Coordinates of C-alpha atoms in Angstrom, one line a residue:
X1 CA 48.6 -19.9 -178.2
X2 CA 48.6 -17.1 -176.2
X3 CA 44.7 -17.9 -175.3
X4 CA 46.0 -21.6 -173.9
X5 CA 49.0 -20.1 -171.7
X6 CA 46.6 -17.5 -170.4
X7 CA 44.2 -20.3 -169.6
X8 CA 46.7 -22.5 -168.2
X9 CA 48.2 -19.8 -165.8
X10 CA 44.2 -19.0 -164.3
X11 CA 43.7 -22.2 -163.9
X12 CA 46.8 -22.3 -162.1
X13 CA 46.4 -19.5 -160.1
X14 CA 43.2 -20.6 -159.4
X15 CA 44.1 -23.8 -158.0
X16 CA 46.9 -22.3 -155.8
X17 CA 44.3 -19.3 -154.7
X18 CA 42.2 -22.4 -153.3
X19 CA 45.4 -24.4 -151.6
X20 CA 46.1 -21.4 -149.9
X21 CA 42.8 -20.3 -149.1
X22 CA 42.9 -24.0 -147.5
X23 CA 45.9 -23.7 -145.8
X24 CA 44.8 -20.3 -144.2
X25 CA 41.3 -22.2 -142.8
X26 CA 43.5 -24.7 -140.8
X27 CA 43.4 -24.2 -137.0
X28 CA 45.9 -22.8 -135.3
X29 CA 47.7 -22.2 -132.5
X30 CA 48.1 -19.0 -130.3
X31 CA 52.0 -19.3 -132.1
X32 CA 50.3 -19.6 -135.6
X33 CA 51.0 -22.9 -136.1
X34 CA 48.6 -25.8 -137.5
X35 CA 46.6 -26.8 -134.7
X36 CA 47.0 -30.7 -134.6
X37 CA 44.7 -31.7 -131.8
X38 CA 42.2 -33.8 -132.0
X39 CA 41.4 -37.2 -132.2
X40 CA 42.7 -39.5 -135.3
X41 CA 42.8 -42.4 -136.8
X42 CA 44.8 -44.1 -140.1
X43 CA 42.9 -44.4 -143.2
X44 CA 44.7 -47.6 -144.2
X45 CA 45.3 -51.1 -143.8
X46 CA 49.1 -50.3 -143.3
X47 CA 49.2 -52.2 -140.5
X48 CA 48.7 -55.7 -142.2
X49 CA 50.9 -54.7 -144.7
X50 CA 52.9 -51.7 -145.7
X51 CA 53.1 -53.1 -149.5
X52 CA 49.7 -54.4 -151.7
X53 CA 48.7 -57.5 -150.6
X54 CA 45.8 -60.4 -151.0
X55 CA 43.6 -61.5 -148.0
X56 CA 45.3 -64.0 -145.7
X57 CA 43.1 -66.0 -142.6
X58 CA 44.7 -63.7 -140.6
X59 CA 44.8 -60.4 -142.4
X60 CA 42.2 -58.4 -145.1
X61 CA 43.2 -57.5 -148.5
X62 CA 44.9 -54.1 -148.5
X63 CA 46.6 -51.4 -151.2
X64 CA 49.9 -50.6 -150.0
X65 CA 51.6 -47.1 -148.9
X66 CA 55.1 -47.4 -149.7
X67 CA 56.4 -45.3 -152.9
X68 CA 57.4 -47.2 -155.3
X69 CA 55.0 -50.2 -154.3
X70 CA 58.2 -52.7 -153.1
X71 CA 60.6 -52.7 -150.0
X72 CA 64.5 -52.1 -151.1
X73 CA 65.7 -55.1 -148.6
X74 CA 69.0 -56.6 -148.8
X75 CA 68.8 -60.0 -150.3
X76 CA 69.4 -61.3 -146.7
X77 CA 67.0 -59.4 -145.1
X78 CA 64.1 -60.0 -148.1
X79 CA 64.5 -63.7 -146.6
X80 CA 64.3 -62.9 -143.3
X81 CA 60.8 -61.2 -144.3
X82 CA 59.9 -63.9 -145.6
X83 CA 60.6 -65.8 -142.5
X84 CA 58.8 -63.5 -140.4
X85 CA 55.9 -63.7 -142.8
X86 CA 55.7 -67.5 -142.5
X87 CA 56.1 -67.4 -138.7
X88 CA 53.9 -64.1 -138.2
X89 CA 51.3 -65.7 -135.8
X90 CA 53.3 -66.5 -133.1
X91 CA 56.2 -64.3 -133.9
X92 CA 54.8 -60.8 -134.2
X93 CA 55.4 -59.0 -131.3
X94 CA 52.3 -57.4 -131.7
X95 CA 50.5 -60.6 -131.0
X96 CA 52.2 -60.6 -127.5
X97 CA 51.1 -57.1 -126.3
X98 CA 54.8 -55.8 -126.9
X99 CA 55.2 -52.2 -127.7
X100 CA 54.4 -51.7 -131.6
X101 CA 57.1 -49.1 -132.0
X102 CA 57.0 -46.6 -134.2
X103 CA 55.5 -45.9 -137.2
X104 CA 53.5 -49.2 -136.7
X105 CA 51.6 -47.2 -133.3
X106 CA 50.5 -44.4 -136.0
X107 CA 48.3 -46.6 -138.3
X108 CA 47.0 -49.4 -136.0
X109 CA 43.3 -49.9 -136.2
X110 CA 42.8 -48.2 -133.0
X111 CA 42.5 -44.0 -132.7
X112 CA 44.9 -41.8 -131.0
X113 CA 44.1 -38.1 -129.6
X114 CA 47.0 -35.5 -130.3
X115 CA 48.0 -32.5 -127.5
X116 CA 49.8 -29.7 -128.6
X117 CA 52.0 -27.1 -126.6
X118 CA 54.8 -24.9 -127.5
X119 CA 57.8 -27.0 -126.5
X120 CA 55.7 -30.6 -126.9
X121 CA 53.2 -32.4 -128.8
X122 CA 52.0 -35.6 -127.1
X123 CA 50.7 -38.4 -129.1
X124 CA 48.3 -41.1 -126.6
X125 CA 47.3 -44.1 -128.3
X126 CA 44.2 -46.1 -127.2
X127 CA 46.0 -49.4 -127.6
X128 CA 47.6 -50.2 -124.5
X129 CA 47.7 -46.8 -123.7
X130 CA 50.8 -46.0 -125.1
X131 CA 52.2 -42.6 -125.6
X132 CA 54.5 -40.7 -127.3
X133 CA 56.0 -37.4 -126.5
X134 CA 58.1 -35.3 -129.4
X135 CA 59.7 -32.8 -128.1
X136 CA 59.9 -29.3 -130.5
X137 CA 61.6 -27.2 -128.1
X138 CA 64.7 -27.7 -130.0
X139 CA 66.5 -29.1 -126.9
X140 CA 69.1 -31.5 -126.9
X141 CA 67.8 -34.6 -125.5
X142 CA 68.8 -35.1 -121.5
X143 CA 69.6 -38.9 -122.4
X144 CA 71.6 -39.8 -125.7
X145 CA 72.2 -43.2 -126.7
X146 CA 69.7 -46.0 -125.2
X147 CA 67.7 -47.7 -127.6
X148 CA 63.6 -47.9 -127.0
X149 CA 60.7 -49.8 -128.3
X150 CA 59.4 -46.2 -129.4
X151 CA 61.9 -44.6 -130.1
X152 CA 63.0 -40.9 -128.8
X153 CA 61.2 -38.3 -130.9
X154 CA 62.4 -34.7 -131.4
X155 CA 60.4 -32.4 -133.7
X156 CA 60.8 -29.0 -135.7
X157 CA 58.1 -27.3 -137.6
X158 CA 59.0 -26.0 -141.6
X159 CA 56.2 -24.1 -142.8
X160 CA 53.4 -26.1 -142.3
X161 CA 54.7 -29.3 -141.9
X162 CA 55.8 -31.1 -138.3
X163 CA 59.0 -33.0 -139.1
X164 CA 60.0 -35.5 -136.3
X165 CA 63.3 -37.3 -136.3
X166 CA 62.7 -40.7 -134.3
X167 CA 66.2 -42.4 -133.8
X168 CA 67.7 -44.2 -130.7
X169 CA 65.6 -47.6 -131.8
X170 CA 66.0 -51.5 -130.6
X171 CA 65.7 -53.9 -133.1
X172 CA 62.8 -55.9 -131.8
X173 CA 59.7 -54.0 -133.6
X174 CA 57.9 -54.8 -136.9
X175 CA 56.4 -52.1 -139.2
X176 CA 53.5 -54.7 -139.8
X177 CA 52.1 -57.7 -139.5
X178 CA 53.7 -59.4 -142.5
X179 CA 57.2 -59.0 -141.0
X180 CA 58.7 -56.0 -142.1
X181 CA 61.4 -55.0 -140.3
X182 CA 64.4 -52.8 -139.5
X183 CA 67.8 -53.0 -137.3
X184 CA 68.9 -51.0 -134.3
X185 CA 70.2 -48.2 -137.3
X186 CA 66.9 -47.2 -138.1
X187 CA 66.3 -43.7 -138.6
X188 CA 62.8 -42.3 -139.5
X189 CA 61.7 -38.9 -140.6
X190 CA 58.0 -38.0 -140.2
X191 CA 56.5 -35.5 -141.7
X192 CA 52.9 -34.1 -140.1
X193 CA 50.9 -31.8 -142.6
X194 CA 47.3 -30.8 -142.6
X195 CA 45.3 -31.2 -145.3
X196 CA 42.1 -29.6 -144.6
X197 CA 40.9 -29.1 -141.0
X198 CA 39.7 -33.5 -140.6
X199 CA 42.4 -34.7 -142.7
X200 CA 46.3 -35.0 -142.0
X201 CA 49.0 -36.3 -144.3
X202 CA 51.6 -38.9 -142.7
X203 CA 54.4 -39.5 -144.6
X204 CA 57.4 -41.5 -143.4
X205 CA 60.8 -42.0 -144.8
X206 CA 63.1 -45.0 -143.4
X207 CA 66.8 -45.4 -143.2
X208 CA 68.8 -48.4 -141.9
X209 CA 72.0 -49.4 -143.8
X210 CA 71.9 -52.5 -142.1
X211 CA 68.5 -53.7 -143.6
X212 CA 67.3 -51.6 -147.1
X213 CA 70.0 -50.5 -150.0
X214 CA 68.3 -47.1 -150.0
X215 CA 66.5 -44.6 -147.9
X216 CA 62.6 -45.0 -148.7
X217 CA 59.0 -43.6 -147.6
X218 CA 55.4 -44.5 -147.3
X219 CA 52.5 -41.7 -147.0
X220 CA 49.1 -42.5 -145.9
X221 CA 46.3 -40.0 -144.3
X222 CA 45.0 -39.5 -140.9
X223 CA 40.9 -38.8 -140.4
X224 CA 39.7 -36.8 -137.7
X225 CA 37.4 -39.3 -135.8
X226 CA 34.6 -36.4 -135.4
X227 CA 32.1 -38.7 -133.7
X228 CA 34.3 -39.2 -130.7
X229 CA 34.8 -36.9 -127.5
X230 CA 37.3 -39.1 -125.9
X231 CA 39.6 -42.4 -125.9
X232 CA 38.7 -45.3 -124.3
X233 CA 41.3 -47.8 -123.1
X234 CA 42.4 -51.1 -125.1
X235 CA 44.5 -53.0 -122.8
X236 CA 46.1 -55.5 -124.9
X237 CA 47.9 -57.5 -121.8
X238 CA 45.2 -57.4 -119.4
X239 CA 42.6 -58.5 -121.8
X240 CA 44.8 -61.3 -122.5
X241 CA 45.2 -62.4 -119.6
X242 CA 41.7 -62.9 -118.1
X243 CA 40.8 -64.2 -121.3
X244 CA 43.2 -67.4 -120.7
X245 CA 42.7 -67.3 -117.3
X246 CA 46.4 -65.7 -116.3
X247 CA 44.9 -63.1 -114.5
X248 CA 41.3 -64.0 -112.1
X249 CA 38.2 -62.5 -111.8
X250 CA 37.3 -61.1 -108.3
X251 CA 33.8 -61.3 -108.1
X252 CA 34.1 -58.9 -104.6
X253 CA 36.1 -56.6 -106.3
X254 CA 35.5 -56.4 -109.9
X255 CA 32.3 -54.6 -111.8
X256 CA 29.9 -57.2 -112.1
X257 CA 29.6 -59.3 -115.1
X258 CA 26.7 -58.7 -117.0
X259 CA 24.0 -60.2 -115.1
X260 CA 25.3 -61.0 -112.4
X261 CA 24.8 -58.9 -108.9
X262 CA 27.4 -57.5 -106.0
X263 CA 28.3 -60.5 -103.4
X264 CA 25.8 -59.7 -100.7
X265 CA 28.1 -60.8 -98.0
X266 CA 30.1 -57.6 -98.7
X267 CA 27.7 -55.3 -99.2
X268 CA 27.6 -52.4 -96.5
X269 CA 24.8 -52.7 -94.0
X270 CA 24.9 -49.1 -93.1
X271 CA 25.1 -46.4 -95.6
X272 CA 28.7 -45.0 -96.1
X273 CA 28.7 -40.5 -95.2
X274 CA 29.4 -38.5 -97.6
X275 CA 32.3 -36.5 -97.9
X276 CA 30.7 -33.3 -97.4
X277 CA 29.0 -34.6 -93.9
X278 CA 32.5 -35.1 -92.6
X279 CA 34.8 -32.8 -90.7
X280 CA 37.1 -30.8 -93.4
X281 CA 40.8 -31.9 -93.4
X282 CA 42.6 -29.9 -90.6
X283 CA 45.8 -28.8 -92.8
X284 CA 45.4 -26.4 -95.1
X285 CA 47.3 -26.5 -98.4
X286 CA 47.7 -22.8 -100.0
X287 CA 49.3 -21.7 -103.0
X288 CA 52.6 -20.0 -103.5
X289 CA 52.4 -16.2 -104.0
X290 CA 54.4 -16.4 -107.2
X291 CA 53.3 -19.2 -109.4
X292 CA 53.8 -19.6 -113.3
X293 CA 50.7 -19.1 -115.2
X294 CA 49.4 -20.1 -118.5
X295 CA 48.0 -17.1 -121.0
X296 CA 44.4 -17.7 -119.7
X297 CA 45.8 -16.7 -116.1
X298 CA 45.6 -20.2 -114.6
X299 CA 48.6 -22.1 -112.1
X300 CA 51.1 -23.4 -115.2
X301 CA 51.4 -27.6 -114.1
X302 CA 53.0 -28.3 -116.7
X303 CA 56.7 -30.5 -116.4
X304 CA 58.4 -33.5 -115.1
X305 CA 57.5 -34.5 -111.8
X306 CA 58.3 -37.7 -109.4
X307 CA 56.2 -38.0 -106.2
X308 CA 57.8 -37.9 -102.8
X309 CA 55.4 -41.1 -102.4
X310 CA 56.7 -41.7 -98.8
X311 CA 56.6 -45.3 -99.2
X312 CA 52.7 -45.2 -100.0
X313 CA 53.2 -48.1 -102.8
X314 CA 53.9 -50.4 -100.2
X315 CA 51.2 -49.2 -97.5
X316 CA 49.0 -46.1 -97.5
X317 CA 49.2 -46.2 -93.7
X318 CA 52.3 -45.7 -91.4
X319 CA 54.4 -48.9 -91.6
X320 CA 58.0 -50.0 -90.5
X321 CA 60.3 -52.0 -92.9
X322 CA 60.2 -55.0 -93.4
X323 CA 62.4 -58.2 -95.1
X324 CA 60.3 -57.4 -98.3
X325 CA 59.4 -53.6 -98.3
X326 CA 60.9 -50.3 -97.3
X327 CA 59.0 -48.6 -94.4
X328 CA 56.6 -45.6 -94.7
X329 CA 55.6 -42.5 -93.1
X330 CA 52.2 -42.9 -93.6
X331 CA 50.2 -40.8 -96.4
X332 CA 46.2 -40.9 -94.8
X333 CA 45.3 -37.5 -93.7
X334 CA 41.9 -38.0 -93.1
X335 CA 40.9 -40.3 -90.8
X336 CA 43.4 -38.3 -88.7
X337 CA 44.4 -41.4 -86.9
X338 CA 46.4 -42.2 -90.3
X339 CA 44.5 -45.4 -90.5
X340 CA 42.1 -46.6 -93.6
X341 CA 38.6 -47.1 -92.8
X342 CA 38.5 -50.9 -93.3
X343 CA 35.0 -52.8 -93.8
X344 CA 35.8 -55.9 -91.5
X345 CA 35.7 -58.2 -95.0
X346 CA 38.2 -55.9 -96.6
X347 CA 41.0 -55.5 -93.8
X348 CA 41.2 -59.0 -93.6
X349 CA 41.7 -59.3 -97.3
X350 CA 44.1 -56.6 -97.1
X351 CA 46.2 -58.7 -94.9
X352 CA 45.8 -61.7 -96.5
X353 CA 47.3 -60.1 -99.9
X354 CA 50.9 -59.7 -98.3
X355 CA 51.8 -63.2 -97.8
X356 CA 53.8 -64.5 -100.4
X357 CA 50.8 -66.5 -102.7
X358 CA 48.9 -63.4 -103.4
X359 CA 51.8 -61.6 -104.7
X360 CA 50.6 -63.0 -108.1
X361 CA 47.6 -61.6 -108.0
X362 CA 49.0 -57.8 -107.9
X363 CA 47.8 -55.9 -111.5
X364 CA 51.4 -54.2 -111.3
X365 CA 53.0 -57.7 -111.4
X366 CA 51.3 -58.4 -114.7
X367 CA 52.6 -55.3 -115.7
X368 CA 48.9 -54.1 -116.3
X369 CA 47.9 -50.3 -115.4
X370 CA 48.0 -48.8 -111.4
X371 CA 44.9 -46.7 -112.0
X372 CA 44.0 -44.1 -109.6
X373 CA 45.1 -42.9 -107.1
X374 CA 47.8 -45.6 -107.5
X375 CA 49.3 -44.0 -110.8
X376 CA 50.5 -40.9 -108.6
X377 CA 52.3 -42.1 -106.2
X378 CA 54.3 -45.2 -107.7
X379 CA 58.2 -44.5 -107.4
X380 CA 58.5 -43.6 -111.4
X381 CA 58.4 -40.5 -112.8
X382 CA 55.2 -38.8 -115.0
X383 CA 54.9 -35.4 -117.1
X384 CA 52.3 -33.5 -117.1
X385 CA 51.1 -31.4 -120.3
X386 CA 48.6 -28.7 -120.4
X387 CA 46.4 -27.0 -122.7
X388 CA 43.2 -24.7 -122.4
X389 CA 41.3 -27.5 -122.9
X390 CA 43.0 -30.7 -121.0
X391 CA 45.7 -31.4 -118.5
X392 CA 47.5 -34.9 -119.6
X393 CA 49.4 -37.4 -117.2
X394 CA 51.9 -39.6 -118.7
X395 CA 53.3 -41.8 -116.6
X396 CA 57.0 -43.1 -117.3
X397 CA 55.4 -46.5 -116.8
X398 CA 53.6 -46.3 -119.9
X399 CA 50.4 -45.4 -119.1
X400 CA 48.4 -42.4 -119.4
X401 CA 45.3 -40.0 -118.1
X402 CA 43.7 -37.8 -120.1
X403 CA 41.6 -35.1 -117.7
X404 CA 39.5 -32.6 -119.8
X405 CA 38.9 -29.3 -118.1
X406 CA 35.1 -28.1 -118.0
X407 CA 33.5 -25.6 -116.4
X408 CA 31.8 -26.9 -113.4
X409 CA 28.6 -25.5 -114.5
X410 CA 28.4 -27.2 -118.1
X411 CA 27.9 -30.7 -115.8
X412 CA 29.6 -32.4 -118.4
X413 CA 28.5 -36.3 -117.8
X414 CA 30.8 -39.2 -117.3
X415 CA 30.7 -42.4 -118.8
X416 CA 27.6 -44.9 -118.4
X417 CA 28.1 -47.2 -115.8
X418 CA 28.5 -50.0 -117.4
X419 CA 31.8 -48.4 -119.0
X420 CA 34.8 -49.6 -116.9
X421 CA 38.6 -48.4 -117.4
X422 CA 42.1 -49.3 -115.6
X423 CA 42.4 -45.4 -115.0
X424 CA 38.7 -44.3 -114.4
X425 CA 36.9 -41.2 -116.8
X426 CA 38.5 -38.2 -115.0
X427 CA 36.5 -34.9 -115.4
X428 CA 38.6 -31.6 -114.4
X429 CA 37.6 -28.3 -113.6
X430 CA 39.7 -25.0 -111.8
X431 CA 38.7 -24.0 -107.9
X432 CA 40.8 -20.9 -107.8
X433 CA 44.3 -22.2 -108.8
X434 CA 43.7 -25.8 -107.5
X435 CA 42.8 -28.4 -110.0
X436 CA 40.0 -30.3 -109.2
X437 CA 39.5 -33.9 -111.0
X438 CA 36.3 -36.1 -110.2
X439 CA 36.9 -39.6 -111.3
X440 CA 34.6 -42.6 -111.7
X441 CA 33.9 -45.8 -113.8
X442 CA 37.1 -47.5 -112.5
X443 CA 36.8 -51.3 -112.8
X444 CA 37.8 -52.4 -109.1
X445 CA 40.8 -54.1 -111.1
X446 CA 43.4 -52.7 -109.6
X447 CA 45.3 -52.2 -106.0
X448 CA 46.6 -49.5 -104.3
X449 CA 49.5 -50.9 -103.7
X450 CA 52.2 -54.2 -103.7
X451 CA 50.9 -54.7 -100.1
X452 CA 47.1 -55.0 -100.9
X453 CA 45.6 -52.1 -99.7
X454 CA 42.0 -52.5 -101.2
X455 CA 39.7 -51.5 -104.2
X456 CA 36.6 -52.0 -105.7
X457 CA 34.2 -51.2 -108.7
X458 CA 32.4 -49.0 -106.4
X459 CA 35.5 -46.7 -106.1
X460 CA 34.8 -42.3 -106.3
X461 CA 37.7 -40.8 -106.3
X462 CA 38.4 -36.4 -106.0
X463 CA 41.8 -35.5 -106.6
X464 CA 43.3 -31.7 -105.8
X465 CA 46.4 -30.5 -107.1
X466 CA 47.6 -27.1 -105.4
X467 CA 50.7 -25.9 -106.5
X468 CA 52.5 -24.8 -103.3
X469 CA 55.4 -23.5 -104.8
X470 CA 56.5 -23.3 -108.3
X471 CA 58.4 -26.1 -108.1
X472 CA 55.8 -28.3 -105.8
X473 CA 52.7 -29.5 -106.2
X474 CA 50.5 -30.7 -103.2
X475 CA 48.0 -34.1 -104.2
X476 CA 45.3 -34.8 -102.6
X477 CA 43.0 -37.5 -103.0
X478 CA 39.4 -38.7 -101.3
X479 CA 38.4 -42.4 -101.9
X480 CA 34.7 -43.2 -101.2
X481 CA 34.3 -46.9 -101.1
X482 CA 31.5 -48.0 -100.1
X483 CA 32.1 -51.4 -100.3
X484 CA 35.3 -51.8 -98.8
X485 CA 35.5 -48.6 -96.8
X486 CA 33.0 -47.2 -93.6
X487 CA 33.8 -43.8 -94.5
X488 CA 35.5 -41.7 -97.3
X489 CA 39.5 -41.3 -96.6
X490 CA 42.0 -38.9 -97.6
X491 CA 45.6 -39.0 -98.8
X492 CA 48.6 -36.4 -99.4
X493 CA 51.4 -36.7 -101.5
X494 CA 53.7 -33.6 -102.8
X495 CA 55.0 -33.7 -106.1
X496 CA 58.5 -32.7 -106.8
X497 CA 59.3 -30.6 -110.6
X498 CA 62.6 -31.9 -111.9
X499 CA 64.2 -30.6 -114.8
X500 CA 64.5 -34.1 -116.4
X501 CA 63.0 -36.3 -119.1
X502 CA 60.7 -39.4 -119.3
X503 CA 62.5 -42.4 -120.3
X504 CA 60.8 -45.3 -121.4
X505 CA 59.9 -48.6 -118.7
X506 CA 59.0 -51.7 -120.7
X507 CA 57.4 -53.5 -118.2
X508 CA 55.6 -56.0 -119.8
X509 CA 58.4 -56.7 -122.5
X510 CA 61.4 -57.3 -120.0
X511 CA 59.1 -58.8 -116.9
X512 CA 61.2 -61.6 -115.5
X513 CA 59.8 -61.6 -112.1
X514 CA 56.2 -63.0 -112.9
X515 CA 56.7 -66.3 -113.6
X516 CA 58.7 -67.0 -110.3
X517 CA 55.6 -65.5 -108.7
X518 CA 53.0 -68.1 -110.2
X519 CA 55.6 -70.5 -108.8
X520 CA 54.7 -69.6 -105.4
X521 CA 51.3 -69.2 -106.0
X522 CA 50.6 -72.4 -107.3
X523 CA 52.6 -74.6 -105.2
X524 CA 50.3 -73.2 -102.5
X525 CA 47.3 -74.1 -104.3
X526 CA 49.1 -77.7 -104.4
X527 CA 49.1 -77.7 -101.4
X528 CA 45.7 -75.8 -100.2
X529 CA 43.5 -77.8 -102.5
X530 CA 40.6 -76.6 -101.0
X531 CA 41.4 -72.9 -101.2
X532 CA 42.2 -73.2 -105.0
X533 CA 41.6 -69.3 -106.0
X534 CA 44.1 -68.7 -103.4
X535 CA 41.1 -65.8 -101.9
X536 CA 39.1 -66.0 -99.4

């Protein structure tokens, strides 16, 4: 007997020698914490189904994750699955780009790369990119009350484990595609723990009075995704869109199709300078004297800022108001005339984009993504986070960028060519205490703004953030466009710090205004038969 206990208590010991040894291997933080960052992505087919379930036309065969194996619904809410099962095609908001909510975002079939600082963890999805941000600073939140599609995240750590309370919930997300749902009184508890350094436990537990009898949980893992060094972008709206037709291909705009060439007629005769060649801005921007600093000595960035945009989302050049936009001062620093640098094609387009038919054809009306340098100047709010590694943009209208920092010497490559995003791969590195971001592989999707001010595939834009005070930071950006642009241009923009919180802007989900723009367009084409795309 006493040979069994003695056995029983090494193997014991044993096994807790080796969960510790474990739990001492994780990365960490400078703060000692487990070091969440990295790139993940659910090991389970949770989002089908949270329960077990057979295969359906519509969704694989799939063990389920909640304890207990069944769903304690009321009796009128296990029929009101049931009636979101049956109608799940067409009434999963899912299926119309809407906002999964959360948990749903954390086990999609899509990866999501995790940020970590002392008073934040950000969470950016490569579905739609979406984001979360969980605050662990222990705060009280700035706005109590409203009810989002993701929720408002606040997060502590015990031990090991991340706990995140997510509360201030609408009613109008599913946890899956078979219909489960919840009410406006939903209250989730998360709990983030490592496993081993490529393998994360997620566990959930769900409250709502209104809905279940009881409190109950799921738990499924999270893998590191090893084999990738960045997200791509899944734009669920925009891809949508163009597939029914919603949204048009420009052919003198947008990256070429596969096999198919640039429009010729557009193409630059004369070979565009390059930045370099070309007299240096006049102003100078320094920095502050006194400037917060990170523990490897660079400028601190991190915080909420909005962008004194000076009107620039309704005209990069100096503009006066009119019956449909504000006026504006005029944000082109370079040509020092203030004006952009117009190929004879492209300013002609430009104009023809601000009568009322082309208003349909903005990317922003669609609610689809500004890109860059668009993204920094729209009159909404962004934070940015900052690690050693990366500096992250999240933009209020949800949308992110993810820059990683490099030294400039490592040459780090960007994306093939053929590789287009709404945002561009951005590539960062430190010039003294200005940040530095080169960004290519933009799609020509997008505009620089309502008015029309022009873009295309061939778009190369630098970016330099100087903080001139530590509550200011000064943006610049150079555009070289060869094919709608002579000559590279510059930009300037300052960006204000606020001691405020992002909110949540559901474009896409509350856009009332779109459909009264295809109106407009189309009765035009009614009546232009013979200009049909409504483009020149």
């Amino acid at each position: 007997m006493f040979v069994r206990f003695t056995k029983a208590v090494f193997v014991i010991s044993a096994a807790f020698s080796a969960f510790s040894w474990g739990q001492n291997a994780l990365p960490r933080t400078p703060q000692g914490k487990p070091n969440l960052q990295g790139i993940w992505k659910a090991q389970s087919r949770a989002a089908y189904d949270l329960q077990d379930h057979a295969s359906k036309d519509d969704m694989p065969a799939g063990k389920g994750v909640v304890e207990g194996g069944a769903i304690p619904y009321q009796p009128w809410a296990a029929a009101k699955k049931l009636e979101n099962f049956a109608n799940r095609k067409t009434a999963d908001p899912l299926g119309k780009c809407y906002f999964p909510g959360v948990p749903r975002i954390m086990y999609l079939d899509f990866p999501f790369q995790i940020f970590q600082t002392a008073d934040h963890i950000a969470m950016t999805f490569e579905w739609s990119q979406v984001y979360r941000v969980i605050y662990t600073s222990g705060k009280p939140p700035l706005h109590d009350g409203f009810a989002f599609w993701m929720g408002d995240s606040r997060g502590h750590w015990e031990g090991e484990t991340l706990v995140v309370e997510v509360k201030g919930h609408n009613d109008k997300t599913w946890f899956d595609h078979a219909g489960d749902f919840h009410s406006e009184a939903l209250k989730l508890t998360e709990r983030y723990r490592l496993l081993d350094a490529d393998t994360m436990q997620y566990q959930v537990t769900f409250d709502d009075s209104k809905v279940f009898t009881r409190p109950w949980q799921i738990t499924l893992l999270l893998s590191r995704q090893k084999n990738m060094d960045r997200l791509l972008e899944y734009q669920c709206q925009a891809e949508a869109e163009e597939a029914s037709g919603a949204f048009e291909r420009d052919d003198r705009t947008w990256y070429p199709e596969a096999g198919m060439k640039p429009n010729a007629a557009i193409l630059p005769t004369n070979p565009m300078p390059a930045p370099a060649a070309l007299a240096p801005v006049k102003t100078d921007v320094k920095t502050a004297a006194s400037l917060r600093r990170t523990a490897d000595g660079k400028p601190d960035l991190a915080g909420y800022y909005q962008s004194d945009g000076g009107g620039a989302n309704y005209g990069l050049e100096q503009h006066v108001k009119d019956f449909l936009t504000p006026p504006g001062r005029g944000v082109v620093i370079e040509p020092a005339d203030g004006s952009l640098p117009y190929q004879p094609w492209a300013r002609a387009e430009r104009i023809e984009r601000e009568l009322p038919q082309r208003g349909y054809d903005d990317p922003t009306a669609h609610c689809l993504v500004a890109g860059v340098p668009r993204s920094m100047y729209v009159p909404s709010p962004l934070q940015i986070l900052q690690t050693p590694t990366h500096i992250v943009m999240l933009f209020e209208r949800m949308s992110w960028r993810i820059i990683p920092l490099v030294n400039p010497l490592a040459n780090r490559a960007h994306l093939p060519d053929h590789v287009r995003l709404w945002q561009g791969d951005s590539i960062g590195h430190w010039e003294g205490d200005t940040l530095v971001v080169d960004t290519t592989n933009l799609n020509g999707k997008t505009w620089l703004n309502e008015v029309g001010d022009v873009l295309s595939h061939s778009e190369h834009v630098v970016e330099r953030f100087t903080p001139v005070s530590p509550q200011k930071i000064m943006y610049r950006a150079t555009v070289t466009d060869p094919i709608v642009y002579t000559r590279p241009w510059t930009i300037e923009v300052p960006l204000n710090r606020e001691a405020e919180e992002l909110l949540e802007v559901a474009c896409h989900e509350d856009n009332g205004d779109l459909q009264h723009l295809k109106d407009v367009r189309d009765e035009y084409r009614k009546q232009h038969p013979q200009n049909s795309t409504g483009k020149k």
